[in-house]
Coordinates of C-alpha atoms and ligand atoms in Angstrom, one line a residue:
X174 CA 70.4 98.5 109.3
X175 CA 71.8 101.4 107.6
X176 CA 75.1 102.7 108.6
X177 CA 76.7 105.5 107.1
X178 CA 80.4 104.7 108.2
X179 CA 80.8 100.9 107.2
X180 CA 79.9 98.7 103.8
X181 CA 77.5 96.0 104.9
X182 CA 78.0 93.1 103.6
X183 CA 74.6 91.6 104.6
X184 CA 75.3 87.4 104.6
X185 CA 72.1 85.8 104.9
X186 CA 72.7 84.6 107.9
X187 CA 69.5 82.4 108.0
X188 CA 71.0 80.9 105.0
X189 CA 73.9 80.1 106.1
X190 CA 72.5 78.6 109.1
X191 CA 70.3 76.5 107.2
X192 CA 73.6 75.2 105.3
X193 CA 74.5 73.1 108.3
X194 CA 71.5 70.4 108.2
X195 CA 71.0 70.6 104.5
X196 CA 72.5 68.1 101.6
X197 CA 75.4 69.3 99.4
X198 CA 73.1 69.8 96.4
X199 CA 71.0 72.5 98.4
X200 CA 73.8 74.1 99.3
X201 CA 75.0 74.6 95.8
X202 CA 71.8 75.6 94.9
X203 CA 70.9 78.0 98.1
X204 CA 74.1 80.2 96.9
X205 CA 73.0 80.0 93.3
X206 CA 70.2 81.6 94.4
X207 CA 71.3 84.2 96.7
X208 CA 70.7 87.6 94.5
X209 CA 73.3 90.3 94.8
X210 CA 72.2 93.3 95.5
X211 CA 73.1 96.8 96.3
X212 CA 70.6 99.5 97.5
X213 CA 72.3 102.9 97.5
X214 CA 71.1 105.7 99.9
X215 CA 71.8 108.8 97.6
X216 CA 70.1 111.2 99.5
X217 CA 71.6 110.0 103.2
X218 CA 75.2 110.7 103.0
X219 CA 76.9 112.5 105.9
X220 CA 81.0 112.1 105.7
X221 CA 83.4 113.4 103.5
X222 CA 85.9 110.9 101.6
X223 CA 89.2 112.9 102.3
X224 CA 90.8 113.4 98.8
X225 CA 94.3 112.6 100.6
X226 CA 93.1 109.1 101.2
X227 CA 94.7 108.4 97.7
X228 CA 97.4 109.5 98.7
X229 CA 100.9 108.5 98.0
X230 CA 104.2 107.8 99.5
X231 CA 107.7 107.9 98.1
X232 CA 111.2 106.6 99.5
X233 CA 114.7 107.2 99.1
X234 CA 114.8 103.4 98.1
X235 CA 116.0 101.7 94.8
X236 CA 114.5 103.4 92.0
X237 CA 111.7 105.3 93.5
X238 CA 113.8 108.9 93.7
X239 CA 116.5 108.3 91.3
X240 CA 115.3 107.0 88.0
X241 CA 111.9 107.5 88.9
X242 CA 110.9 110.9 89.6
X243 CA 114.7 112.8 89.8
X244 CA 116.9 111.8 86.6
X245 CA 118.9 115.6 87.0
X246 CA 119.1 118.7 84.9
X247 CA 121.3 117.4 82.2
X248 CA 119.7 114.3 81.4
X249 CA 118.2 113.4 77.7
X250 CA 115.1 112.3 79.5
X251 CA 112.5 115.0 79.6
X252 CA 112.4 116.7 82.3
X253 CA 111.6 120.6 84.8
X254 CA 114.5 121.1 87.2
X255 CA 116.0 117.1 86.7
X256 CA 112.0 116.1 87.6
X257 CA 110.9 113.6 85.2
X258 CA 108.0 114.9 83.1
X259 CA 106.1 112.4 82.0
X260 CA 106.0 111.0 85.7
X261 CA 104.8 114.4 86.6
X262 CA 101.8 114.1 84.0
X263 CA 100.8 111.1 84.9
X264 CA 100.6 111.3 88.1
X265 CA 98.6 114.8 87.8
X266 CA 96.2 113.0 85.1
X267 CA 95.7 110.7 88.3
X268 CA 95.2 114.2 90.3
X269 CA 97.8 113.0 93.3
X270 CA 96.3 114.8 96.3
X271 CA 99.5 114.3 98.7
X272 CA 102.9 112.8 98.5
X273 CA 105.4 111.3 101.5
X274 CA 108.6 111.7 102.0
X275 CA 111.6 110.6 102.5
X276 CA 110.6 107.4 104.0
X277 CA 109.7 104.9 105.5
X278 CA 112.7 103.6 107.4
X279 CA 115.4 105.7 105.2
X280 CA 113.3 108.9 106.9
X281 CA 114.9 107.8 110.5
X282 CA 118.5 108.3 109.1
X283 CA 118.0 111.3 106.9
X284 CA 119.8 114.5 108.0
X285 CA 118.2 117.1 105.7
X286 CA 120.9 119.6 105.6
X287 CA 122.9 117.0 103.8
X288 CA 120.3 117.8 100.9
X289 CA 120.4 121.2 100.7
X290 CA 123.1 123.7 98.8
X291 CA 124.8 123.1 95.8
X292 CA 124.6 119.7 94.6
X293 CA 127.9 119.4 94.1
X294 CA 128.7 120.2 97.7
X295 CA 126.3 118.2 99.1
X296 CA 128.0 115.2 101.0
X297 CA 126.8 111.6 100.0
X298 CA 125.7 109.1 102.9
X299 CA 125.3 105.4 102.2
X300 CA 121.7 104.2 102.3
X301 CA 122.0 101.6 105.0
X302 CA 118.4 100.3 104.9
X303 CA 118.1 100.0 101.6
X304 CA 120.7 98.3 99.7
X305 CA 123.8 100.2 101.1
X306 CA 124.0 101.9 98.0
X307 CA 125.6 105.8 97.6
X308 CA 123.1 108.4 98.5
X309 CA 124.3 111.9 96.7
X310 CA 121.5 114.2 98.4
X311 CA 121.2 115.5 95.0
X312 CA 117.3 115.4 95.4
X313 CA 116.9 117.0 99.0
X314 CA 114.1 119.3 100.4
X315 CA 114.2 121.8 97.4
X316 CA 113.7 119.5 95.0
X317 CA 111.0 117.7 96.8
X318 CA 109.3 120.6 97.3
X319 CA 109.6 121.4 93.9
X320 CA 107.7 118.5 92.7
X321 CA 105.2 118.9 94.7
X322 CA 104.6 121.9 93.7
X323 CA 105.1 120.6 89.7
X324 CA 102.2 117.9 90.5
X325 CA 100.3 120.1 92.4
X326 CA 99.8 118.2 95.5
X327 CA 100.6 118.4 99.2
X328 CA 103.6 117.3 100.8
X329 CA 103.6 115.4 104.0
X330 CA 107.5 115.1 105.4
X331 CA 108.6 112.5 107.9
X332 CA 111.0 113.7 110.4
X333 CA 113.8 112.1 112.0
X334 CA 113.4 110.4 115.8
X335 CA 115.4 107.6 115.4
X336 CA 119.0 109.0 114.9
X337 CA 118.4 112.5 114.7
X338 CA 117.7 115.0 117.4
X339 CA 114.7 117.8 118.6
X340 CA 116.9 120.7 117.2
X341 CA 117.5 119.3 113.6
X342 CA 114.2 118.8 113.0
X343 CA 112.9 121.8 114.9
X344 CA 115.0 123.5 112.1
X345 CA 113.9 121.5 108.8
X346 CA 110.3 122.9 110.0
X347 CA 111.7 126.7 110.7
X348 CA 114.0 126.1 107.3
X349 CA 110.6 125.3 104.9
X350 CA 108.2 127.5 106.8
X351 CA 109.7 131.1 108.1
X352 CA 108.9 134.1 106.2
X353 CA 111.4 136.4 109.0
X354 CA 114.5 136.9 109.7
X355 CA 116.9 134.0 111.1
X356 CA 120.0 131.8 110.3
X357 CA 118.1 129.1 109.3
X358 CA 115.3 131.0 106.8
X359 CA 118.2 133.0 105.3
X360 CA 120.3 129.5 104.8
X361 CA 117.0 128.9 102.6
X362 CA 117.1 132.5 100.9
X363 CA 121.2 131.8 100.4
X364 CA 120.1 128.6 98.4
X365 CA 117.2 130.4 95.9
X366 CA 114.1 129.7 97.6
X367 CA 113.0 133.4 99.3
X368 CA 109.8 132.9 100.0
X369 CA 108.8 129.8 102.5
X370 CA 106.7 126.7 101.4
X371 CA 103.5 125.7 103.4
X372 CA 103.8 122.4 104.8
X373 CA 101.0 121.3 106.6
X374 CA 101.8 117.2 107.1
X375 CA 104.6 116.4 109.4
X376 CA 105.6 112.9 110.5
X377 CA 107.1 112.5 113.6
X378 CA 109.5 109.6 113.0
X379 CA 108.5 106.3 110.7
X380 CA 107.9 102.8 112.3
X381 CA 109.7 103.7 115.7
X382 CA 108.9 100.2 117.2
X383 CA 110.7 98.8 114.0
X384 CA 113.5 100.4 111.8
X385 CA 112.9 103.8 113.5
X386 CA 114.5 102.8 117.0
X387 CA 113.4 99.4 118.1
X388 CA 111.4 101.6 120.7
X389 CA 108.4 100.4 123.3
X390 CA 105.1 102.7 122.8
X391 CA 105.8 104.4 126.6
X392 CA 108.9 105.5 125.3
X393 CA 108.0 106.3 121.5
X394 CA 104.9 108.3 123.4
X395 CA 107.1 110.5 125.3
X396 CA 110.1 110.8 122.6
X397 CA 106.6 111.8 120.4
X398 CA 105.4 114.6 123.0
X399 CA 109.4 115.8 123.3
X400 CA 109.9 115.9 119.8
X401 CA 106.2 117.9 118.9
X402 CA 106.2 120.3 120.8
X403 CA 109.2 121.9 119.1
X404 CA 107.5 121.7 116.1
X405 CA 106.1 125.4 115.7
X406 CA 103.8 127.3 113.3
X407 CA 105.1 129.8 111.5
X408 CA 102.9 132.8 110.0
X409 CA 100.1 131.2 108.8
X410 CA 101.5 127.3 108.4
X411 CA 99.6 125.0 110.5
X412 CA 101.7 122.0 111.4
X413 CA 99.3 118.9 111.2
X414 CA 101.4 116.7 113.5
X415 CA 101.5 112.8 112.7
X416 CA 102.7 110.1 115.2
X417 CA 103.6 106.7 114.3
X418 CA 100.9 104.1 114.3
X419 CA 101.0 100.4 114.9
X420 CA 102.1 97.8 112.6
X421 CA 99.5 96.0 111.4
X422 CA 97.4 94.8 114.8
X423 CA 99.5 95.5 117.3
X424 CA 96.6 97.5 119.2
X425 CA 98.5 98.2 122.1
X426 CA 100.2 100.6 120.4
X427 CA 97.6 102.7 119.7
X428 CA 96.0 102.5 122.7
X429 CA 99.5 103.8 124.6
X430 CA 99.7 105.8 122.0
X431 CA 96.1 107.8 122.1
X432 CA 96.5 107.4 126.2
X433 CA 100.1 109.3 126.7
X434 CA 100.0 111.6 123.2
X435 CA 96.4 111.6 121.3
X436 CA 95.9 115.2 122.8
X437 CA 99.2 116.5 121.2
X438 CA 98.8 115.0 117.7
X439 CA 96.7 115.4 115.0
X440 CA 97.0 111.9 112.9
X441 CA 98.3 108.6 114.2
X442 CA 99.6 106.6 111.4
X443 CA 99.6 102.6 111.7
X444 CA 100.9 100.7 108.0
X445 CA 99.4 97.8 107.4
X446 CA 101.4 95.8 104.2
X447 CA 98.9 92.4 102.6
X448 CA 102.0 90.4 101.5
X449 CA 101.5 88.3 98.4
X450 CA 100.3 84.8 97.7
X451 CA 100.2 81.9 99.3
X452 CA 102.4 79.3 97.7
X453 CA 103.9 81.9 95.1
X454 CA 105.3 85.4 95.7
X455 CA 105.8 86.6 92.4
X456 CA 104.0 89.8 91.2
X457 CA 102.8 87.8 87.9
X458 CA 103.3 84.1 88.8
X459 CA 100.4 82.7 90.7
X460 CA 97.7 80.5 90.7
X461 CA 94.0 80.8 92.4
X462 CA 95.0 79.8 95.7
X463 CA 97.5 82.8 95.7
X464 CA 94.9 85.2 94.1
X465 CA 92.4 84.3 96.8
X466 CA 95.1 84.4 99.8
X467 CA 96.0 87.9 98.8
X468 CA 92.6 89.0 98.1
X469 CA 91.4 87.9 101.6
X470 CA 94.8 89.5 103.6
X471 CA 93.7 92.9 101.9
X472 CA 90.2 92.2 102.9
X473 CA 91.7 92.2 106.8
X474 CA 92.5 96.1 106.4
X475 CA 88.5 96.5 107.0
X476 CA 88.9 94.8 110.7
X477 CA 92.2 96.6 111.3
X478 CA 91.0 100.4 110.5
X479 CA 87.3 99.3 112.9
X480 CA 89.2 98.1 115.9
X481 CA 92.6 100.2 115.7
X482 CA 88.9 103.1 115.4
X483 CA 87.5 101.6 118.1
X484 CA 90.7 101.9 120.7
X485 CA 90.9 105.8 118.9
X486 CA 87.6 106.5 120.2
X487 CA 87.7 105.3 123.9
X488 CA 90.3 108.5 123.8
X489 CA 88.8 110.7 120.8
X490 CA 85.3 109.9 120.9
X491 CA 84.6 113.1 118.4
X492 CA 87.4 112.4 116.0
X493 CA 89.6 114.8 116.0
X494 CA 92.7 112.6 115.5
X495 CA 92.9 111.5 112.0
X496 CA 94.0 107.6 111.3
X497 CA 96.6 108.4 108.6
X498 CA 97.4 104.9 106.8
X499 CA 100.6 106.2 105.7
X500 CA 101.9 103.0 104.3
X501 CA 99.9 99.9 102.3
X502 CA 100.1 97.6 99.8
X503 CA 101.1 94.4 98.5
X504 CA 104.4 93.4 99.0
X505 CA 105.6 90.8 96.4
X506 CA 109.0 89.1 95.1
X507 CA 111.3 91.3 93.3
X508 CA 111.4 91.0 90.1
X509 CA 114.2 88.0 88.7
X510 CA 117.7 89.7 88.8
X511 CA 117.0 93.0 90.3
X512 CA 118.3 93.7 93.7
X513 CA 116.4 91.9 96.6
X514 CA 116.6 95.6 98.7
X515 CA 115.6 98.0 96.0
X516 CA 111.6 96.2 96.3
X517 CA 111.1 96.8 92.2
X518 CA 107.9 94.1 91.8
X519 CA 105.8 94.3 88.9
X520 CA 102.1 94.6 89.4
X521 CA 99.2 92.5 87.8
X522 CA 95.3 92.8 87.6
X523 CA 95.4 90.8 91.2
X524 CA 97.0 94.2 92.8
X525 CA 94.2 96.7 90.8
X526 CA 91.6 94.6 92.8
X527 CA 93.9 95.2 96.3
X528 CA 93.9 98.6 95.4
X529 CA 90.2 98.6 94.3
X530 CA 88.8 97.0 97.7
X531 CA 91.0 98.7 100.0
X532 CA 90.1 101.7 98.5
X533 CA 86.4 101.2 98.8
X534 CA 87.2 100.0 102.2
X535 CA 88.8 103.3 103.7
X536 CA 86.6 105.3 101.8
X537 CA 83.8 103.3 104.2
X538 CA 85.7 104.7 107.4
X539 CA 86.3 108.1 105.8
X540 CA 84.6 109.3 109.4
X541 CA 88.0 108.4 110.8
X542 CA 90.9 107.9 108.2
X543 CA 92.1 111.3 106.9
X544 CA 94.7 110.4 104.5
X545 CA 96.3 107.2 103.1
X546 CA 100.0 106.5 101.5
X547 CA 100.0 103.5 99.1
X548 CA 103.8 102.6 99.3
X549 CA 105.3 103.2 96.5
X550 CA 104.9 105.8 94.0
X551 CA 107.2 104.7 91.6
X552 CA 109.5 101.5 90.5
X553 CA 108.8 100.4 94.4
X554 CA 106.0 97.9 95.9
X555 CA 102.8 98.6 94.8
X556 CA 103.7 101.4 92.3
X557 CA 101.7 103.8 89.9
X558 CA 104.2 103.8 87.0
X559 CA 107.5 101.4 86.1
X560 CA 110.2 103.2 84.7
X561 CA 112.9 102.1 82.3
X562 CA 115.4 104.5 81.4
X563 CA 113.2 107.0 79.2
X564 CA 110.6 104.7 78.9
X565 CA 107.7 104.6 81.4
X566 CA 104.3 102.5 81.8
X567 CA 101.0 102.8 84.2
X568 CA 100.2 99.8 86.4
X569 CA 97.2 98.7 86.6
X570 CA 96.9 100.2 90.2
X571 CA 97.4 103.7 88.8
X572 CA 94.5 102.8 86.6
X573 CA 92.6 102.0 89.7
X574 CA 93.6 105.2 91.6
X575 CA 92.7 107.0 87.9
X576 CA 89.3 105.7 87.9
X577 CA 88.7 106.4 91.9
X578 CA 89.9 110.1 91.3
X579 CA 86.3 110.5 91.2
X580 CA 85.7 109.9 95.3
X581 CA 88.0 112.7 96.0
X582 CA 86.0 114.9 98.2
X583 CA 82.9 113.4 97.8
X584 CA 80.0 112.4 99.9
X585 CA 80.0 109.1 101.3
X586 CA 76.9 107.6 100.6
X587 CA 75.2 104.5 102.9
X588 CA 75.0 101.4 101.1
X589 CA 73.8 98.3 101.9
X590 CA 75.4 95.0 99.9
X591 CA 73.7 91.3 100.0
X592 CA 76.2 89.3 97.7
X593 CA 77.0 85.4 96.9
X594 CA 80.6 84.0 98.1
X595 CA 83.3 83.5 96.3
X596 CA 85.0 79.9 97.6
X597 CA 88.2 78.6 97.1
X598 CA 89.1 75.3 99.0
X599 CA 87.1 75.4 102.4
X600 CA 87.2 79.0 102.4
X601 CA 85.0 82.2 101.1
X602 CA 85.2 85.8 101.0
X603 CA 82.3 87.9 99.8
X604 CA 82.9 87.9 95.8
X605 CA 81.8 91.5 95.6
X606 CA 83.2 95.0 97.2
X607 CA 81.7 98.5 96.7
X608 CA 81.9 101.9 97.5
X609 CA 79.5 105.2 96.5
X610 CA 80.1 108.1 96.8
X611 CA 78.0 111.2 95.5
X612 CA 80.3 114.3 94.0
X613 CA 79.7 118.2 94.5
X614 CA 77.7 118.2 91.1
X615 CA 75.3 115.8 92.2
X616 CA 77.0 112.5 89.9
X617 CA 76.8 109.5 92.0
X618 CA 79.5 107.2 91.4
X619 CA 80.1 103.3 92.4
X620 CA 83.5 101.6 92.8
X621 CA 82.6 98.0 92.4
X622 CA 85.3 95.3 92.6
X623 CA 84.3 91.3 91.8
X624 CA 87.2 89.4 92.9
X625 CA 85.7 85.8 91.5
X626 CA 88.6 85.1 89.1
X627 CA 85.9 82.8 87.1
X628 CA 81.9 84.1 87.7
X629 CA 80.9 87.4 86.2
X630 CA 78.2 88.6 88.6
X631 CA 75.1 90.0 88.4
X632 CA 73.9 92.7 90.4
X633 CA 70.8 94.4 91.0
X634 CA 71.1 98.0 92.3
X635 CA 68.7 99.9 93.7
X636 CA 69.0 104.2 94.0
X637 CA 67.0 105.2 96.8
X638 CA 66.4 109.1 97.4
X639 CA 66.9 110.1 93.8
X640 CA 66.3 108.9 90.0
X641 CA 68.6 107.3 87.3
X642 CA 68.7 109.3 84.1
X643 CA 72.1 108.3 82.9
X644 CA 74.7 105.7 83.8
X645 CA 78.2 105.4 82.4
X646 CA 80.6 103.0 83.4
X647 CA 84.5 101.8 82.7
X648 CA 85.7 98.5 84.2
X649 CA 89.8 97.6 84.0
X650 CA 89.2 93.8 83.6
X651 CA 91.6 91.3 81.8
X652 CA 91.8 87.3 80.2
X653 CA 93.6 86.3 82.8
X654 CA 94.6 86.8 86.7
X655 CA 98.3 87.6 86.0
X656 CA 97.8 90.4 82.9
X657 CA 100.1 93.3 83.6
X658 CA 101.7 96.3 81.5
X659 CA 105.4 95.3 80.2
X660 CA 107.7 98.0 78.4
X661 CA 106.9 96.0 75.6
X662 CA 103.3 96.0 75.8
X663 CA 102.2 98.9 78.0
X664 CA 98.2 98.9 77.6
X665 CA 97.9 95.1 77.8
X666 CA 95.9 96.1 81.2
X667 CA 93.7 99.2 80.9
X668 CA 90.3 101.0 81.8
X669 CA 87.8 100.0 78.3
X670 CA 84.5 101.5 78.1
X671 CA 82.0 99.6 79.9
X672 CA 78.3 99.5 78.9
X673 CA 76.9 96.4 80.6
X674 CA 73.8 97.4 82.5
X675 CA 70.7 97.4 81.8
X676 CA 68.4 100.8 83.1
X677 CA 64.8 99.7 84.1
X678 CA 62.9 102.4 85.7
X679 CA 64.7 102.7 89.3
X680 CA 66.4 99.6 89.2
X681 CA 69.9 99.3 87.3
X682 CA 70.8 96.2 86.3
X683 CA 74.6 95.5 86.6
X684 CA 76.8 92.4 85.1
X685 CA 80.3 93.2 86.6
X686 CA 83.1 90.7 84.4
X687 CA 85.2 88.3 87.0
X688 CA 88.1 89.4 88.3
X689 CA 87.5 93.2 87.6
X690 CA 87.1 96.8 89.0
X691 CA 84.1 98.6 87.4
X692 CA 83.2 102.2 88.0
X693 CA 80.0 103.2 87.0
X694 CA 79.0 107.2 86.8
X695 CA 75.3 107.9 87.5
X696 CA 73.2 111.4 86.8
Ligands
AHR159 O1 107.9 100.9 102.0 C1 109.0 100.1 102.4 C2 109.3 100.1 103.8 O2 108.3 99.4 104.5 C3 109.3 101.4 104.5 O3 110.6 102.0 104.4 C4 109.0 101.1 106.0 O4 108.4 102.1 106.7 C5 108.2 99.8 105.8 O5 108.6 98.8 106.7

């Protein structure tokens, strides 16, 4: 069956039934045998892949801010207004749709007029959550407005519900968004910005039933209708008003949620976080076992987004509330010596294929989930770029992201996928993961990720409802499981030129290396 919304992973389920009664050597040979294919409905597409599903999320947290994207006006490193430029043109170059902030749980116990005025009046506040460090609000509200504007992207802010009231962040809004006259727009005139900002993505408070207040979803849902309703649009700024989502599947949150406050929001915003291996939790330390646990805990984000959908529906059968993953990723060990609360992990070729899969997976719910956050942006969790004083390297995730760009906006198009396992121990995930999508020029592209550490695999695609003329491809592939980008060796992990596939009349013939993320252009 075709369906437009979901990858099908079509298991032969005869097959596999078969398995039961048959000898070992059968078996072996019964997967050998099982072709992988992909047939590709170009001409059937219906949904749009939201370009803010690879979108972004920064925090007030260890390096992410300080050092990585704000190093101040009088530093030697490069930099617009104390905003690191070479972060800026990477993540451009990546073409960033949206970007979060301040947090995560640090949002709960911001007060943003602490981060406004001269710096050197603002007051500093310790950073409770994350390390009890000094926070010197030198990069508040202007300045991340600032780089938003520099990378030409959206912001989405999080308000405060956990220790911060209706008025203050009645205010923020009336502070970034009023063109007339009142104490609050001219306190933004008084401090250089005249004209207000747009700022469409507004977060009411950040894991309330965790770091945000310990609250139950009855109470969260009313604290959520108190808080919105003060939120106002100004001129022509259109508040798109998110609520906190579940943690991971804790579906009786959003079904409290979508029951007492789905008619007065516009996004609902669950985090789901895959950990890290199994026996080892180090970014670039691990064996199979751990490649295969985290592989198959990432895999989990496709039942969370269907059922977490499922309970949206019963409430918002046409959609109209957007699932906003606003926080995902793999969540390793720190890196040896570096403080346990500032989350710094590196990030190996096992976290490109997290990234690649759970990409192609919300791009196969696109009907539902409007925009995305993976956490973090920079020197935190799953980040795009590491940064070490003035020097900086890309992760192999931002190659991922990189490569994807090409989904933004585009047509989802049905797909249907018949592809061997890949086994480790007693257990098996499907080896292969793809996504298409077909752009506003008419290129189709494929996402295709083979998490088999060991087995290149071949695939035989088929392009129904138009004809190949030209296929290009680039893969981000690597010797081994743990390669990752060092300071000292920054391309060790990067997107080559990929040209194996073989064009025969409608049917491409595709050998995708193990352990790698392939994107193939076709026109
Ligand atoms: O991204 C790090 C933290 O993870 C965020 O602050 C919080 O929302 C989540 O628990």
């Amino acid at each position: 069956m075709i369906s437009s919304k979901r990858i099908v992973c079509l298991v032969v389920t005869a097959l596999i039934a078969g398995c039961a009664s048959t000898p070992a050597v059968g078996k072996a040979q019964q997967e050998k045998s099982r072709v992988n294919k992909l047939v590709i409905y170009a001409d059937k597409g219906k949904e749009t892949i939201n370009r803010n599903i690879y979108g972004h999320f920064s925090e007030h947290l260890g390096r992410c801010i300080y050092g990585g994207f704000w190093v101040g006006e009088d530093s030697a490193i490069p930099n617009t207004r104390g905003i690191r430029k070479d972060v800026v043109e990477a993540l451009r170059r990546m073409k960033i749709p949206v970007l979060r902030w301040p947090g995560g749980c640090f949002a709960d116990e911001y007060h943003w007029k602490d981060g406004i005025g001269p710096r050197e009046k603002r007051p500093s506040m310790v950073n409770t959550h994350w390390g009890g460090v000094t926070e010197n609000n030198h990069f508040g509200t202007h300045e991340f407005l600032d780089l938003c504007e520099q990378l030409d992207c959206e912001p989405y802010i999080c308000g405060n519900v956990g220790s911060g009231t209706v008025l203050e962040m009645q205010q923020w809004v009336e502070y970034i968004t009023f063109d007339g006259k009142s104490p609050i727009a001219d306190l933004r005139r008084e401090n250089g910005r005249d004209k207000p900002w747009n700022v469409k993505y507004w977060g009411v408070g950040n894991e309330n039933w965790g770091c945000g207040g310990r609250m139950r979803p009855e109470y969260y849902a009313d604290l959520y209708r108190r808080y919105s309703t003060y939120l106002r649009n100004f001129g022509d700024n259109r508040l798109f008003k998110i609520a906190c989502g579940a943690r991971k599947s804790d579906y009786p949150w959003t079904e409290v949620l979508m029951r007492e406050a789905g008619r007065f929001m516009n996004g609902l915003a669950p985090h789901y976080y895959c950990g890290s291996g199994k026996k080892s939790r180090s970014a670039t330390e691990f064996g199979e076992e751990d490649w295969f646990a985290q592989l198959q805990r990432a895999l989990l984000l496709d039942e969370l987004v269907a059922k977490h959908g499922a309970i949206m529906d019963k409430f918002d059968p046409k959609k109209r509330v957007g699932m906003i993953l606003d926080e995902w990723g793999a969540w390793h060990q720190v890196e040896p010596g570096t403080n346990p609360r500032f989350l710094y992990q590196q990030n190996s070729l096992r976290d490109a294929l997290v990234a690649g899969i759970s990409l192609n997976i919300l791009n196969s719910h696109c009907d539902r989930v409007k925009m995305a956050n993976i956490a973090q942006t920079v020197n935190v969790l799953q980040a795009m770029i590491l940064t070490k004083d003035e020097k900086m390297i890309l992760t192999p995730t931002y190659h991922v992201f990189e490569m994807y760009k090409v989904h933004h906006d585009a047509t989802l198009l049905p797909i249907e996928l018949q592809c061997r396992d890949y086994k480790f121990g007693d257990e098996q995930i499907p080896a292969l993961n793809v996504s298409a999508s077909k752009d506003k020029s008419g290129r189709i592209h494929i996402s295709l990720c083979n998490m088999d550490p060991k087995n290149s695999a071949r695939l035989v695609c088929e392009l129904q409802g138009t004809k190949f003329k030209k296929v290009f491809g680039r893969a981000l592939t690597a010797d081994t499981m743990t390669a990752h980008n060092t300071f000292d060796n920054p391309e060790a992990i990067s997107p080559i030129a990929f040209d194996n596939f073989q064009l025969k009349g409608d049917i491409l013939t595709v050998t995708l290396p193990s352990k790698s993320v392939v994107l193939l252009g076709i026109e």
